mmCIF file of C-alpha atoms in Angstrom:
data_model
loop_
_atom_site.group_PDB
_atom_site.id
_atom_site.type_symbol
_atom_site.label_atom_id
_atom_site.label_comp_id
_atom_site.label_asym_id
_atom_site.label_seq_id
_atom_site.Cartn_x
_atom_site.Cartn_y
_atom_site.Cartn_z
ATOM 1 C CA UNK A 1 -118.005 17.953 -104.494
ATOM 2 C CA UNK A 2 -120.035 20.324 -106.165
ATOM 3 C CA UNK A 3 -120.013 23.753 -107.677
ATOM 4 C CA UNK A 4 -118.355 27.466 -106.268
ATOM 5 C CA UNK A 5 -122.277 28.359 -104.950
ATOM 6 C CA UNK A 6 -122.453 24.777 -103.121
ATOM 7 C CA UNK A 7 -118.921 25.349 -101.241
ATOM 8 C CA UNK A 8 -120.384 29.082 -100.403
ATOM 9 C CA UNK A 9 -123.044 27.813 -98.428
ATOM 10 C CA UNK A 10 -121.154 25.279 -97.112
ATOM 11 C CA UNK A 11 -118.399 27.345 -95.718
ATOM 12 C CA UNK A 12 -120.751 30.121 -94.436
ATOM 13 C CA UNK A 13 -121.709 27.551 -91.719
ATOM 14 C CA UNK A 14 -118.304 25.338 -91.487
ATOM 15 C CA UNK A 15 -117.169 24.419 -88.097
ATOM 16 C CA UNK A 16 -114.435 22.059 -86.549
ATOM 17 C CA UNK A 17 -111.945 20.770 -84.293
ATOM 18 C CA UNK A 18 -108.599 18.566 -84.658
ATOM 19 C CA UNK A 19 -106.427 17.198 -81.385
ATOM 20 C CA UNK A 20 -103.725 15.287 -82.003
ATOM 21 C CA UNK A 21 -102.963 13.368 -78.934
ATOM 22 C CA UNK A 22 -104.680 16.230 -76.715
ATOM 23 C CA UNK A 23 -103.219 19.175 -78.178
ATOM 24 C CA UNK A 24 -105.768 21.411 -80.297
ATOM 25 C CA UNK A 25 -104.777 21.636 -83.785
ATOM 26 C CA UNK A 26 -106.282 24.674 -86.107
ATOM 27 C CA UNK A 27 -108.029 23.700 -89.040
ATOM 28 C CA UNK A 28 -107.443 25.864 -92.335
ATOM 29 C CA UNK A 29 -110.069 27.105 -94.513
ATOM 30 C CA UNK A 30 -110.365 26.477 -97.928
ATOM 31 C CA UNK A 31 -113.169 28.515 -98.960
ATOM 32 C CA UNK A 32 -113.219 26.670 -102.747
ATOM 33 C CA UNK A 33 -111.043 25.629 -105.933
ATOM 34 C CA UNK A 34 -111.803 23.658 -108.980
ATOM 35 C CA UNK A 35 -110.139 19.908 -108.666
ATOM 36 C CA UNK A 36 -110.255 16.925 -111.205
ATOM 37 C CA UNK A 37 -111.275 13.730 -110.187
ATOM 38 C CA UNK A 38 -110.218 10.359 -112.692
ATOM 39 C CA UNK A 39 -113.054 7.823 -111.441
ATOM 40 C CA UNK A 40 -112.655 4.434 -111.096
ATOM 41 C CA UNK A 41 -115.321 2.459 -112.541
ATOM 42 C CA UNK A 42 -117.835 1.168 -109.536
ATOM 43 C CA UNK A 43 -116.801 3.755 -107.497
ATOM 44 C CA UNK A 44 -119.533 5.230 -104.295
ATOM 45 C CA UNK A 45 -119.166 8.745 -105.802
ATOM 46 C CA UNK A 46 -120.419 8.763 -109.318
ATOM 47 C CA UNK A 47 -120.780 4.856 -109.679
ATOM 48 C CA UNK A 48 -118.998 5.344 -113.010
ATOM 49 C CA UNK A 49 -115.270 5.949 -114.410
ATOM 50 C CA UNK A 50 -114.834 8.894 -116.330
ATOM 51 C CA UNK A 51 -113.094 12.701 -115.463
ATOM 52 C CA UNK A 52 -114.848 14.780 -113.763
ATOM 53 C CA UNK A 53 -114.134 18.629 -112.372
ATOM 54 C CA UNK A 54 -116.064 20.275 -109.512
ATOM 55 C CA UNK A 55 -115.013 22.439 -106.580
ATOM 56 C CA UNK A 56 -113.345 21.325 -103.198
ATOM 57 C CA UNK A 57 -113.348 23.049 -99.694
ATOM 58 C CA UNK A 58 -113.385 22.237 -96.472
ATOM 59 C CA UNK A 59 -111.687 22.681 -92.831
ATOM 60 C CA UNK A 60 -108.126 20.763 -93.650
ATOM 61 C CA UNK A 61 -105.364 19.853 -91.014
ATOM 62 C CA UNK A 62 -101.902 19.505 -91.555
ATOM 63 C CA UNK A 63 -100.008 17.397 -89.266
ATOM 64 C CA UNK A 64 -96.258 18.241 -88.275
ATOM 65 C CA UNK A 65 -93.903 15.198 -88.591
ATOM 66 C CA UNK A 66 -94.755 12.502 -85.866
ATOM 67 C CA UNK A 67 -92.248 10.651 -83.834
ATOM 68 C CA UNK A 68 -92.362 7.035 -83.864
ATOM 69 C CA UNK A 69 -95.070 5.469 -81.874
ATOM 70 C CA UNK A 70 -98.327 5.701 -80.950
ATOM 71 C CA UNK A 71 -100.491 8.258 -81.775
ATOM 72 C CA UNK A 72 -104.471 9.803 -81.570
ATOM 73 C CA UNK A 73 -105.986 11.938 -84.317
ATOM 74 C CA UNK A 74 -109.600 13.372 -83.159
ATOM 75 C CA UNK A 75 -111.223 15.330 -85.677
ATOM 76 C CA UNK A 76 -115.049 16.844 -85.206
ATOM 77 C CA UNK A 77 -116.680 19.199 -87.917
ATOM 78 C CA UNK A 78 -120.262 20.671 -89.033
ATOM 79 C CA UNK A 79 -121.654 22.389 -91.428
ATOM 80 C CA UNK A 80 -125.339 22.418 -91.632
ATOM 81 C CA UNK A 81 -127.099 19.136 -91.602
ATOM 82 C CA UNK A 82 -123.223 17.615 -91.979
ATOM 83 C CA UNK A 83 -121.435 16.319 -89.414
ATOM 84 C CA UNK A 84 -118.187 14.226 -89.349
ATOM 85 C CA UNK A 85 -116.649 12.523 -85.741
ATOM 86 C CA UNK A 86 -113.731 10.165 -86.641
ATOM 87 C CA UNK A 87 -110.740 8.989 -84.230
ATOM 88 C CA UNK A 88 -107.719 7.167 -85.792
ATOM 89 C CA UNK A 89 -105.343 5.394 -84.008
ATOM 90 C CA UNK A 90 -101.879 6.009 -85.934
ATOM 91 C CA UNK A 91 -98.684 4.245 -85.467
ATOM 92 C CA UNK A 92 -95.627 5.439 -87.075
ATOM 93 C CA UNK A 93 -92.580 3.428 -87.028
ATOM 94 C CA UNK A 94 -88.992 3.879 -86.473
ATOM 95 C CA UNK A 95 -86.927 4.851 -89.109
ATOM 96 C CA UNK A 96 -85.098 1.665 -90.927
ATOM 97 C CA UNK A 97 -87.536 -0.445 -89.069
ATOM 98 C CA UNK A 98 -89.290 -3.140 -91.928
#
């Protein structure tokens, strides 16, 4: 998180992909907007508690409403020197089940 003129240059460069269990998923842009953070103290961002305001973007996905069982979220992005690769493996349960 960082200022308006740090998510500029990010975005100018901003690339991804989503799949969720094959099927291609478009990522929205969100080109920058001022969020407020409440910090925990110890915490790996600012190693301190506190508020704090800066400016978020990024490549975002929403995900429609899954049916119960198994499911596989891929998600690849770059921007710059940044990349990010992670896979979850998400199970959703019936409804009513404990």
């Amino acid at each position: 998180m960082g200022g308006s003129a740090d998510c500029a240059d990010f975005m100018k460069t901003a690339s991804g992909t989503a799949s969720l269990d094959g099927r291609g998923i478009s990522p929205d842009r969100y080109p920058g907007t001022t969020i407020t953070v409440t910090a925990a103290p110890g915490n790996p961002v600012t190693d301190s508690s506190g508020r704090f305001s800066g400016t978020g973007c990024g490549l975002w996905v929403q995900l429609p409403p899954l049916k119960a069982g198994k499911h596989t979220l891929e998600i690849r992005g770059r921007s710059a020197d940044f990349t990010v690769s992670v896979d979850y493996a998400l199970t959703v349960a019936a409804p009513g089940a404990a």
